[in-house]
XYZ file of C-alpha atoms in Angstrom:
667
model
C -62.722 -146.615 -77.766
C -62.168 -143.523 -80.039
C -59.655 -141.291 -79.487
C -60.712 -138.064 -77.647
C -61.224 -134.997 -79.739
C -59.254 -131.559 -79.211
C -62.379 -129.879 -78.217
C -62.462 -132.826 -75.059
C -59.021 -132.781 -74.418
C -59.582 -128.837 -73.954
C -62.637 -129.423 -71.469
C -59.998 -131.834 -69.549
C -62.000 -134.706 -70.277
C -60.206 -138.111 -70.820
C -57.820 -139.126 -73.401
C -55.810 -142.486 -73.619
C -53.114 -141.930 -76.317
C -50.698 -144.772 -75.118
C -51.382 -148.288 -73.555
C -50.475 -149.014 -69.854
C -49.790 -152.059 -68.257
C -51.046 -155.273 -69.868
C -52.663 -153.997 -72.611
C -54.883 -151.176 -70.869
C -55.219 -147.554 -71.533
C -52.665 -145.340 -69.525
C -55.130 -143.148 -66.909
C -54.560 -139.372 -68.111
C -56.934 -137.179 -65.747
C -57.919 -133.684 -65.805
C -56.313 -131.569 -63.156
C -53.037 -132.558 -63.095
C -51.745 -129.682 -64.137
C -53.808 -127.922 -61.940
C -52.319 -130.017 -58.437
C -48.837 -128.751 -59.942
C -49.854 -125.329 -58.726
C -50.899 -126.327 -55.404
C -50.141 -123.599 -52.535
C -49.157 -125.802 -50.177
C -47.911 -129.486 -50.498
C -47.591 -130.698 -46.518
C -47.777 -134.401 -48.032
C -44.984 -136.557 -46.642
C -42.924 -139.525 -48.502
C -44.697 -142.495 -48.849
C -44.058 -145.988 -46.580
C -41.284 -147.838 -47.247
C -43.412 -150.980 -47.065
C -44.672 -152.884 -49.825
C -47.291 -155.155 -48.308
C -49.729 -154.753 -45.071
C -47.748 -157.336 -43.682
C -44.617 -155.636 -44.176
C -45.648 -152.311 -43.067
C -47.148 -153.924 -39.633
C -43.293 -155.413 -39.136
C -41.875 -151.576 -39.134
C -43.923 -150.904 -35.979
C -42.186 -153.167 -34.084
C -38.733 -153.699 -32.740
C -38.235 -157.296 -32.677
C -36.714 -158.803 -29.582
C -33.680 -160.988 -29.773
C -35.888 -163.965 -27.636
C -38.811 -164.966 -29.365
C -42.000 -165.075 -27.360
C -43.599 -168.666 -26.610
C -47.578 -168.185 -28.145
C -49.915 -169.308 -25.679
C -52.057 -172.708 -26.959
C -55.620 -173.474 -26.687
C -56.053 -170.257 -25.485
C -59.922 -169.048 -25.844
C -62.134 -166.113 -25.680
C -65.484 -165.867 -23.872
C -68.080 -163.070 -25.709
C -71.227 -161.671 -24.337
C -73.528 -162.400 -26.776
C -76.676 -160.695 -25.336
C -78.570 -158.907 -27.939
C -78.863 -155.134 -27.963
C -82.123 -154.474 -30.082
C -84.408 -153.414 -27.638
C -84.410 -149.612 -28.732
C -86.381 -147.078 -27.668
C -88.333 -144.430 -29.887
C -85.891 -141.781 -30.249
C -82.696 -144.142 -30.302
C -85.311 -145.457 -33.285
C -85.249 -142.278 -34.947
C -81.269 -142.093 -34.388
C -81.172 -145.409 -36.343
C -83.519 -143.926 -39.380
C -81.748 -140.327 -39.407
C -78.151 -142.437 -39.831
C -79.979 -144.860 -42.369
C -81.299 -141.989 -44.612
C -77.117 -140.281 -44.183
C -76.099 -143.948 -45.758
C -78.753 -143.861 -48.569
C -77.628 -143.822 -51.909
C -79.126 -142.645 -55.363
C -80.131 -146.118 -55.940
C -81.517 -146.924 -52.381
C -83.343 -143.509 -51.165
C -84.136 -145.125 -47.744
C -80.293 -146.530 -47.120
C -79.639 -150.148 -45.516
C -81.875 -151.208 -42.536
C -79.739 -150.406 -39.350
C -79.313 -152.025 -36.227
C -77.304 -150.842 -32.873
C -74.559 -152.938 -31.584
C -71.417 -154.955 -32.856
C -72.007 -158.405 -35.034
C -69.949 -160.380 -33.352
C -71.325 -160.094 -30.115
C -74.756 -160.448 -31.467
C -75.282 -163.343 -33.553
C -78.137 -162.687 -36.427
C -80.255 -165.788 -34.827
C -81.081 -163.406 -32.165
C -82.723 -160.932 -34.374
C -86.392 -161.174 -35.486
C -86.921 -158.921 -38.691
C -90.121 -158.645 -41.194
C -88.941 -157.673 -44.455
C -92.029 -156.719 -46.867
C -91.262 -157.726 -50.044
C -90.110 -154.941 -52.983
C -92.510 -154.025 -55.400
C -90.123 -153.527 -58.059
C -86.843 -155.942 -57.420
C -85.154 -154.323 -60.062
C -84.541 -151.417 -58.468
C -83.809 -152.896 -54.842
C -80.148 -154.324 -54.654
C -78.896 -157.192 -52.336
C -76.983 -154.012 -50.171
C -80.550 -152.711 -49.917
C -82.076 -156.078 -47.890
C -79.311 -156.416 -45.655
C -78.550 -155.288 -42.023
C -75.728 -152.888 -40.775
C -74.632 -152.342 -37.448
C -74.440 -149.227 -36.337
C -71.851 -148.213 -33.439
C -72.595 -145.111 -32.409
C -70.577 -142.623 -30.630
C -68.459 -145.705 -28.632
C -66.788 -144.583 -25.397
C -62.784 -144.819 -25.517
C -62.903 -148.182 -24.492
C -65.093 -149.767 -26.335
C -63.100 -148.145 -29.370
C -60.156 -149.851 -28.053
C -61.533 -152.865 -27.950
C -62.840 -152.791 -31.624
C -59.364 -151.573 -32.747
C -57.407 -154.036 -30.847
C -59.993 -157.182 -32.321
C -60.479 -156.127 -35.377
C -57.792 -153.931 -37.026
C -54.273 -155.418 -37.832
C -51.385 -153.140 -36.071
C -53.319 -151.838 -33.456
C -51.858 -152.113 -30.217
C -52.219 -150.691 -26.282
C -48.588 -148.735 -25.489
C -47.124 -148.904 -22.335
C -48.305 -145.537 -21.251
C -51.995 -146.814 -22.239
C -52.412 -144.716 -25.404
C -53.927 -147.123 -28.385
C -51.132 -147.461 -31.253
C -52.260 -147.784 -34.672
C -51.438 -147.962 -38.661
C -52.547 -145.580 -41.321
C -51.832 -147.691 -44.569
C -49.906 -146.486 -46.797
C -50.833 -142.497 -46.825
C -49.191 -141.141 -43.704
C -49.887 -137.557 -44.214
C -52.472 -135.794 -46.115
C -52.957 -135.565 -50.084
C -53.243 -132.704 -50.971
C -53.061 -133.077 -54.842
C -55.673 -135.134 -54.473
C -58.357 -133.024 -52.511
C -61.377 -131.420 -54.700
C -63.676 -129.237 -54.453
C -67.400 -129.246 -56.099
C -67.583 -126.094 -58.592
C -70.828 -125.115 -58.766
C -72.950 -121.930 -59.739
C -72.191 -120.632 -55.678
C -68.696 -121.195 -55.343
C -67.584 -120.341 -58.483
C -68.269 -117.202 -57.420
C -67.311 -117.274 -53.714
C -64.158 -119.799 -53.015
C -60.488 -118.818 -54.536
C -59.656 -120.581 -57.698
C -56.934 -120.688 -59.886
C -53.064 -120.867 -58.995
C -51.898 -120.542 -55.941
C -55.158 -121.572 -54.364
C -55.574 -125.232 -52.523
C -59.290 -125.634 -54.260
C -58.847 -127.916 -57.099
C -62.181 -128.277 -58.750
C -64.436 -131.204 -59.433
C -68.208 -131.075 -60.843
C -71.132 -132.440 -59.292
C -71.779 -135.287 -61.155
C -68.000 -136.673 -60.456
C -68.809 -135.778 -56.539
C -71.874 -138.282 -56.600
C -69.979 -141.017 -58.368
C -67.821 -140.880 -55.555
C -70.105 -140.612 -52.900
C -72.024 -143.686 -54.613
C -68.691 -145.904 -54.403
C -67.946 -144.551 -50.721
C -71.578 -145.155 -49.573
C -71.731 -148.807 -51.389
C -68.931 -149.465 -49.370
C -69.852 -148.822 -45.809
C -73.200 -150.228 -46.507
C -71.782 -153.358 -47.786
C -70.007 -153.851 -44.140
C -71.347 -155.795 -40.993
C -70.686 -152.523 -39.277
C -69.684 -148.814 -39.364
C -69.161 -146.415 -36.688
C -70.999 -143.381 -36.342
C -69.863 -139.961 -34.479
C -72.527 -137.860 -33.641
C -70.198 -134.390 -32.579
C -69.458 -130.330 -32.414
C -67.571 -128.087 -34.121
C -66.839 -124.441 -32.205
C -67.075 -124.533 -28.305
C -68.959 -121.254 -28.962
C -72.767 -122.550 -28.186
C -74.622 -119.843 -30.637
C -72.300 -120.512 -33.643
C -71.369 -124.575 -33.047
C -71.545 -126.792 -36.133
C -73.349 -130.352 -35.962
C -70.819 -133.391 -37.664
C -71.608 -136.307 -38.754
C -68.544 -138.829 -39.324
C -69.581 -142.423 -40.929
C -66.311 -144.531 -40.895
C -64.848 -148.127 -40.961
C -62.533 -148.370 -38.776
C -62.500 -147.713 -34.277
C -59.272 -146.027 -34.721
C -60.840 -143.175 -37.133
C -64.257 -143.380 -35.018
C -61.359 -142.464 -31.816
C -59.261 -139.897 -33.326
C -62.556 -137.922 -34.505
C -63.921 -138.644 -30.904
C -60.668 -136.618 -29.479
C -60.364 -133.876 -31.899
C -64.343 -132.886 -32.330
C -66.300 -131.612 -29.118
C -68.136 -134.078 -27.397
C -71.346 -134.182 -26.617
C -72.846 -134.339 -23.256
C -75.694 -137.255 -23.080
C -78.616 -134.765 -22.749
C -76.783 -133.025 -26.002
C -76.641 -136.280 -27.979
C -80.680 -136.948 -27.420
C -81.345 -133.802 -29.242
C -78.589 -133.809 -31.403
C -81.485 -134.184 -34.518
C -80.116 -133.860 -38.062
C -76.161 -133.377 -38.599
C -75.034 -130.111 -40.329
C -72.107 -131.929 -42.219
C -71.306 -135.128 -42.694
C -68.361 -137.425 -43.378
C -68.267 -140.811 -45.480
C -64.943 -141.999 -44.631
C -64.467 -145.370 -46.642
C -60.721 -144.575 -46.570
C -59.995 -148.447 -46.919
C -61.852 -148.534 -50.173
C -60.198 -146.993 -53.767
C -61.975 -144.593 -55.979
C -61.915 -145.322 -59.481
C -58.946 -143.743 -61.357
C -60.817 -143.895 -64.551
C -63.294 -141.359 -62.821
C -63.387 -137.799 -64.241
C -60.725 -135.526 -62.549
C -58.905 -138.243 -60.595
C -55.328 -138.580 -60.380
C -54.842 -141.535 -58.056
C -56.510 -143.940 -56.477
C -56.890 -141.475 -53.566
C -60.062 -138.507 -53.592
C -60.756 -136.148 -50.679
C -64.069 -134.688 -51.954
C -66.071 -131.859 -50.677
C -69.761 -131.048 -51.677
C -70.601 -127.591 -49.529
C -73.951 -127.184 -51.024
C -74.629 -130.955 -50.228
C -72.608 -130.102 -46.944
C -70.874 -133.565 -47.485
C -67.172 -135.040 -47.691
C -66.194 -138.382 -48.900
C -62.764 -139.886 -48.605
C -61.524 -142.839 -50.560
C -58.214 -144.489 -50.608
C -56.545 -143.018 -47.941
C -57.085 -144.119 -43.880
C -54.864 -141.036 -43.058
C -57.168 -139.532 -40.129
C -55.624 -136.261 -40.678
C -57.691 -135.826 -43.463
C -61.158 -135.165 -41.588
C -59.807 -133.266 -39.183
C -58.558 -130.475 -41.988
C -61.317 -130.956 -44.291
C -63.683 -130.054 -41.320
C -61.419 -127.446 -40.918
C -61.750 -126.392 -44.615
C -65.583 -126.116 -44.082
C -65.662 -123.779 -41.221
C -63.080 -121.278 -43.161
C -66.323 -121.378 -45.730
C -69.051 -121.442 -43.396
C -67.809 -119.055 -40.673
C -67.209 -115.812 -42.598
C -70.498 -116.120 -44.306
C -71.453 -115.479 -40.568
C -69.157 -112.657 -40.172
C -66.810 -114.664 -38.134
C -63.165 -115.524 -38.719
C -61.736 -118.690 -38.844
C -57.827 -118.685 -38.390
C -55.123 -121.592 -38.312
C -53.611 -120.346 -34.771
C -52.803 -120.875 -31.272
C -54.450 -119.281 -28.563
C -53.864 -119.053 -24.971
C -55.077 -116.874 -22.203
C -53.326 -114.780 -19.278
C -54.890 -114.835 -15.432
C -56.450 -111.477 -16.323
C -58.005 -112.268 -19.130
C -55.621 -111.369 -22.098
C -55.901 -113.748 -24.836
C -53.310 -114.005 -27.425
C -53.253 -115.666 -30.705
C -50.227 -117.411 -32.333
C -49.700 -117.994 -36.076
C -47.067 -119.441 -37.617
C -45.909 -122.749 -39.716
C -44.344 -125.905 -38.726
C -40.900 -125.641 -36.823
C -42.080 -121.867 -35.575
C -42.500 -122.876 -32.426
C -46.299 -122.309 -32.286
C -47.225 -125.164 -30.061
C -44.594 -124.321 -27.679
C -45.193 -120.890 -27.219
C -48.797 -120.765 -26.733
C -48.513 -123.886 -24.565
C -47.451 -121.415 -21.386
C -47.769 -122.797 -17.883
C -48.720 -119.563 -16.732
C -51.382 -119.026 -18.857
C -54.333 -121.079 -19.777
C -54.896 -122.943 -23.040
C -57.890 -122.213 -25.362
C -56.434 -124.421 -28.144
C -53.462 -125.463 -30.139
C -54.468 -125.320 -33.913
C -58.008 -123.834 -34.643
C -59.922 -121.196 -33.859
C -63.080 -118.480 -34.319
C -62.816 -115.230 -33.807
C -66.907 -113.610 -33.428
C -68.403 -111.069 -31.727
C -68.305 -112.984 -28.682
C -64.684 -113.250 -28.412
C -62.364 -116.416 -29.526
C -63.326 -119.990 -29.020
C -61.569 -123.183 -30.332
C -63.113 -125.090 -32.970
C -61.914 -128.695 -32.048
C -62.028 -130.377 -28.667
C -58.691 -132.085 -29.006
C -54.896 -131.846 -30.164
C -53.328 -133.284 -33.027
C -49.423 -133.353 -32.079
C -46.099 -134.098 -33.456
C -44.579 -137.306 -31.974
C -41.525 -136.988 -33.666
C -38.622 -136.983 -30.931
C -40.984 -135.630 -28.433
C -39.546 -135.935 -24.683
C -40.781 -135.510 -21.435
C -38.637 -132.628 -20.638
C -38.683 -130.321 -23.820
C -42.809 -130.901 -23.872
C -43.964 -132.295 -20.339
C -47.716 -131.603 -21.211
C -47.835 -133.112 -24.578
C -45.783 -136.353 -23.592
C -47.981 -136.638 -20.253
C -50.988 -136.320 -22.664
C -50.089 -139.319 -24.172
C -51.860 -141.867 -21.985
C -55.265 -144.024 -22.120
C -57.877 -142.541 -24.720
C -55.070 -140.936 -26.728
C -54.345 -142.751 -30.342
C -51.260 -142.524 -31.628
C -50.504 -143.074 -35.605
C -47.454 -145.268 -37.183
C -45.424 -145.252 -33.977
C -42.404 -147.802 -33.357
C -42.894 -149.221 -30.014
C -40.822 -152.213 -28.306
C -42.283 -155.404 -29.515
C -42.257 -156.742 -25.289
C -42.551 -153.572 -23.134
C -44.866 -151.449 -25.960
C -42.479 -148.391 -25.064
C -42.768 -145.839 -27.568
C -39.408 -144.824 -29.617
C -40.247 -141.154 -30.402
C -37.348 -140.767 -32.227
C -37.929 -143.916 -34.604
C -39.096 -142.635 -38.233
C -39.372 -146.472 -39.492
C -42.919 -146.045 -40.526
C -42.830 -141.731 -41.292
C -41.442 -138.983 -39.437
C -45.004 -137.742 -39.429
C -45.732 -139.749 -36.428
C -48.786 -138.203 -34.205
C -50.773 -138.142 -31.314
C -54.463 -137.351 -31.060
C -56.105 -136.765 -27.314
C -58.677 -134.761 -25.620
C -57.769 -130.985 -24.537
C -58.675 -131.854 -21.497
C -55.457 -133.756 -21.214
C -53.261 -130.928 -21.107
C -53.720 -129.485 -17.131
C -53.541 -125.816 -18.218
C -56.791 -126.087 -20.776
C -59.552 -123.756 -20.253
C -63.050 -125.519 -20.620
C -64.723 -124.157 -22.013
C -62.154 -123.132 -24.606
C -63.682 -119.809 -25.444
C -61.909 -116.777 -24.184
C -62.512 -112.848 -24.550
C -61.206 -110.756 -28.009
C -57.150 -110.930 -28.196
C -55.236 -108.422 -26.905
C -52.154 -109.570 -29.012
C -52.098 -111.178 -32.413
C -48.224 -112.748 -32.811
C -46.900 -113.774 -36.141
C -44.086 -116.278 -35.889
C -41.634 -117.094 -38.578
C -38.464 -119.385 -38.585
C -36.262 -116.931 -40.344
C -32.979 -119.330 -41.474
C -31.755 -116.155 -43.698
C -31.014 -114.598 -39.883
C -32.194 -110.861 -40.886
C -35.149 -110.550 -39.520
C -35.475 -108.904 -36.201
C -36.206 -111.381 -33.227
C -39.647 -109.084 -32.612
C -41.453 -105.994 -34.397
C -44.640 -104.280 -33.683
C -46.611 -104.263 -36.789
C -48.876 -101.483 -37.761
C -52.251 -103.170 -39.302
C -51.188 -102.679 -42.825
C -47.983 -104.825 -41.797
C -49.890 -107.051 -40.005
C -52.451 -107.721 -43.114
C -49.317 -107.876 -45.465
C -47.439 -110.307 -43.285
C -50.453 -112.542 -42.456
C -51.262 -112.974 -45.865
C -47.702 -113.421 -46.683
C -47.485 -116.397 -44.261
C -43.643 -116.543 -44.457
C -40.822 -119.195 -42.730
C -37.944 -120.397 -43.746
C -36.885 -124.060 -44.378
C -33.215 -125.569 -44.196
C -32.472 -127.953 -46.823
C -29.481 -130.087 -47.749
C -27.938 -130.133 -50.869
C -24.900 -131.811 -52.290
C -21.100 -131.796 -50.471
C -23.141 -130.744 -47.126
C -23.793 -127.139 -48.085
C -27.125 -126.310 -46.209
C -29.125 -123.035 -47.461
C -32.214 -121.731 -46.365
C -35.777 -121.902 -48.287
C -38.157 -119.256 -48.073
C -41.565 -121.073 -47.387
C -44.761 -118.931 -47.808
C -48.594 -119.901 -46.711
C -51.422 -117.541 -46.992
C -52.687 -116.958 -43.768
C -50.330 -119.597 -42.567
C -52.811 -122.339 -43.576
C -53.273 -121.915 -47.372
C -53.966 -125.796 -47.295
C -56.911 -125.364 -45.634
C -58.457 -121.601 -46.750
C -61.372 -121.671 -48.973
C -62.062 -117.708 -49.710
C -59.401 -115.646 -51.020
C -56.218 -114.768 -48.827
C -56.892 -111.167 -48.286
C -60.967 -111.576 -47.455
C -59.607 -113.238 -44.162
C -56.910 -110.769 -43.730
C -59.203 -107.448 -44.119
C -61.555 -109.506 -41.396
C -58.547 -109.862 -39.162
C -57.853 -106.397 -39.523
C -61.412 -105.222 -39.018
C -60.993 -107.082 -35.854
C -58.019 -105.749 -34.148
C -58.840 -102.125 -34.949
C -62.492 -102.786 -33.479
C -60.901 -104.649 -30.151
C -57.691 -102.874 -30.169
C -55.363 -105.837 -30.938
C -51.708 -105.328 -31.329
C -49.314 -107.000 -34.371
C -46.275 -108.428 -33.958
C -43.794 -110.541 -36.122
C -41.535 -112.585 -34.082
C -38.417 -114.467 -35.491
C -37.818 -117.841 -34.016
C -34.408 -118.485 -36.410
C -30.947 -117.059 -36.807
C -29.023 -114.268 -35.870
C -25.756 -112.955 -36.400
C -25.998 -114.770 -40.013
C -28.011 -117.610 -42.226
C -28.346 -120.821 -41.462
C -24.376 -122.336 -41.193
C -22.631 -119.198 -40.004
C -25.234 -117.447 -37.609
C -27.128 -118.855 -34.606
C -30.747 -119.551 -33.531
C -32.192 -117.165 -31.393
C -32.400 -118.776 -27.972
C -35.335 -120.438 -26.531
C -35.382 -118.136 -23.590
C -35.347 -115.053 -25.058
C -38.059 -115.483 -27.384
C -40.016 -116.723 -24.147
C -38.993 -112.908 -22.552
C -39.847 -111.221 -25.774
C -43.823 -113.125 -25.587
C -43.864 -112.460 -21.445
C -42.967 -108.797 -22.757
C -45.717 -108.645 -25.211
C -48.594 -110.665 -23.062
C -47.892 -108.281 -20.136
C -47.598 -104.889 -22.490
C -44.442 -104.045 -21.301
C -43.420 -104.002 -24.988
C -45.974 -101.593 -26.199
C -44.290 -98.827 -23.939
C -40.495 -99.152 -25.536
C -38.871 -97.026 -27.539
C -38.558 -98.046 -30.916
C -36.879 -97.369 -34.445
C -37.491 -98.433 -37.850
C -35.342 -101.104 -39.895
C -34.664 -100.346 -43.780
C -36.093 -102.348 -46.292
C -38.775 -104.382 -44.313
C -39.848 -100.816 -42.677
C -40.349 -102.637 -39.029
C -40.388 -101.354 -36.058
C -38.128 -103.017 -33.701
C -37.783 -101.974 -29.734
C -34.284 -100.640 -28.121
C -34.837 -102.756 -25.258
C -36.468 -105.519 -23.579
C -35.727 -107.132 -20.168
C -33.981 -110.216 -20.223
C -32.888 -110.027 -23.510
C -29.386 -108.571 -24.971
C -30.348 -105.507 -26.238
C -27.481 -106.094 -29.365
C -29.643 -108.838 -31.044
C -32.546 -106.698 -31.021
C -31.246 -105.026 -34.547
C -30.120 -107.788 -36.647
C -27.377 -105.322 -38.552
C -25.665 -105.313 -35.322
C -25.166 -109.192 -35.151
C -23.601 -109.715 -38.631
C -20.223 -109.710 -38.590
C -20.138 -108.744 -42.364
C -22.775 -105.721 -43.129
C -22.541 -105.793 -46.699
C -23.230 -109.859 -46.704
C -26.305 -108.850 -44.272
C -27.485 -106.011 -46.994
C -27.312 -108.454 -49.607
C -29.101 -111.211 -47.624
C -31.751 -108.433 -46.534
C -32.379 -107.514 -50.237
C -32.597 -111.145 -51.078
C -35.593 -111.941 -48.781
C -37.419 -108.621 -49.464
C -37.165 -109.945 -53.022
C -38.373 -113.400 -52.409
C -41.609 -111.723 -50.540
C -42.318 -109.823 -53.486
C -42.341 -112.209 -55.890
C -44.642 -114.517 -53.720
C -47.021 -111.506 -53.263
C -47.304 -110.640 -57.197
C -49.816 -113.807 -57.206
C -52.025 -111.368 -54.590
C -51.848 -108.277 -56.214
C -54.351 -108.995 -59.417
C -56.970 -109.605 -57.199
C -59.586 -106.926 -56.603
C -63.465 -107.447 -55.737
C -66.359 -105.178 -54.848
C -64.940 -103.722 -51.620
C -61.062 -103.498 -52.893
C -59.448 -105.132 -50.481
C -56.479 -105.413 -51.423
C -55.339 -101.485 -51.098
C -52.322 -99.563 -52.214
C -51.756 -99.680 -48.171
C -51.344 -103.063 -47.938
C -48.548 -103.245 -50.873
C -46.611 -100.543 -49.387
C -46.298 -102.320 -46.061
C -44.034 -105.038 -47.793
C -40.476 -104.657 -48.249
C -38.941 -101.609 -50.053
C -36.193 -102.473 -52.325
C -35.668 -99.190 -53.796
C-alpha cells in the first residue's frame, strides 16, 4: 500500500504511518480532532469485564450456598406453524422486506412471520424461482428471515430469557438485561451525513454534536448492518409513533437483533392501536440496529468499532458496534430536532407537567439539577419527563415512555419511578441477588449508569394522551455549586434566550488531597448532544412562542447557598418545591423584585415558606469579598462559553445585541 499523499491527508483520508499489532497498519481515521471538540460528552467509563461471561457474572450477587441444578429438565415447545397470513400481513412483510433490501439485493430477503424455533422449516413449502443471473444473487438473498413483528412485552420476555444471556426476571417483575461492553452512549462515534442540504441547514464545526460523514460511507455501513440483520434467522421489527400530537406524529420502524432492544423501543415510542397498526403503511424513518456487529474500522471516518450513523435525506439510522439502547432513543430525538423546526414546531429537551387548571410548565435542566424530581409532582399531571414539542396546538410528549436513572433509587425518595419498575419494564445493567432476584440499586459493579425504561402510563398521574395547552412557565434549572446564583430569578425574554443557549449547571469533581471544587458545565439548549440546528434557532423559536402565548421565564438554582460546595449548604428541596409551587400558582409574579449585580437577575423579596434571607445569595455568604470574587469568576465562565456563539449570523440575525447584553456584566 502506498503512503497517502499530503493532499489526501489534508482531505481527511487514511494514512498508515506506523505499524500496529501483528504487522498490520495502525488505523488513523478522519474526524479524530473534530471528535475531541464535541459539545457535550456524556459517555461513561467502559465496563470492568473483559469477556461476556465475566460481564454476566457482575450481574448476580453470588450466594454462599450454591443452587443445585435440576437434572433431566425438558422444555415443550409449541410447534404450530404461523404462516397462514392474510393479504394485509403479506403487504406488511413485503414492506419489511423492502426495508431490509441492500444495494445488491434490491428486494431484500424473503421474510416470514414467527419464531423459527417454534416453526420448523419442514412446515413451510416455498417455491423459489431460479434467478436469471446467479451472479447478482447472494446466498443471503435466497434464505428466509423470520420477522417477529410488534411482539407484546410477554412475548419479548420469553424471547430475551430464552435466547439472550444475561436476561432475567427480577423480583418486581421487570426484565433485567445487559447492554454489553457499552453501558452509555458513544457521542464521539456518532456521524451525520453532510450533503448539499445538510451542509447549509445543520450546525457544524466546533461545539456542534454533528460530526460529518459522506453518503458513500453511510451506505457502506448501511450495507454492513443490513447484511448482518439479513443473515440472522430472525429479526425484531417495531412499527411505532413519535409525538402524541396526531397532526404532527412521525411513523418510525426499528429493526433489531435483540428482544431487549425491541422491548425498550416498545416502551419508549408511542404504541399504536391494532387499528393504527393495520393502517401504518410505509414508515417515515427507519433504524437498523445491528449493534451486535462492529463496523469496519478501516472504513473512512471511523474512529472505533462503534458507529452510529444518521442520514437525514434517506430518513435512516444505522447502529454498529454498540448494544446500548439509549442510542436509539436519542438518535430519534435528534431526528425530531431536525424535522420539527421545519414545521415551525419547537423540539425541546425538557420535562413537562400540567396543573389541574390547565397551566403547563416546562422544566429544563442537565443531570443532577432536579428536572425529573421537580417535574414529577403528585399535585400535577405528568405530560412527559424528557422530550417534547411545542406547536401551534400546544405541547406534546415525543415519547411513549420514560428512561429513568436507577442508581441509588429508593421508594422513599422517588416512589413513582420505584413503583413503575414492574412487569413490562426493562432494566439495564443492574445488579441483583442471585436467588431472590431483588435489585441492589446502589451497586455499580456493571456501571453507574443503570437505567429503567417503562411506559409512561406506569406513572399514576401521567396525562394520557400526553398533550397539553401552551406553557405558562418556562423553568431553567441549574445546580450551581459555586453558590452565587439566587434560588429563583424572573427572566426577561432576552435573559431566557441567553441562559437557554448557555445551558449551565455545575458539577462537583474530586481533586487530590480530598479538595473538591465546582466545575462549570454548559450544554446548549440543555441538550447540546442531540440538537441538529444552531442553538440560536431553537432559542429564537422559544422566545417567539413565549411572547405569543404569554409565558414567563425563570432561573431556579437547586445547588448551593451561603458559599461554594464545601463551605455552603445545598438549598433544601422543600424550599425549592415552595418556589416551584409559587411559580405554578402565579403568586411569584405578584412579588416585589430587585436586580442583582453582575448577572442582572430579578429576585423576589419574599416567598411563602422560604426564608427571605436566602433569596439574595449576597446575604448568605459570611465573606462578602469571596462572594464577589466567586460571582465574577462564574460570570467570566459564562462569557467565555458564550464566545462560541457570537460569530454565528444568518439572514434573520438571530444573535442580537440584546441577547448578548442579557449575560453577566463584568465591568
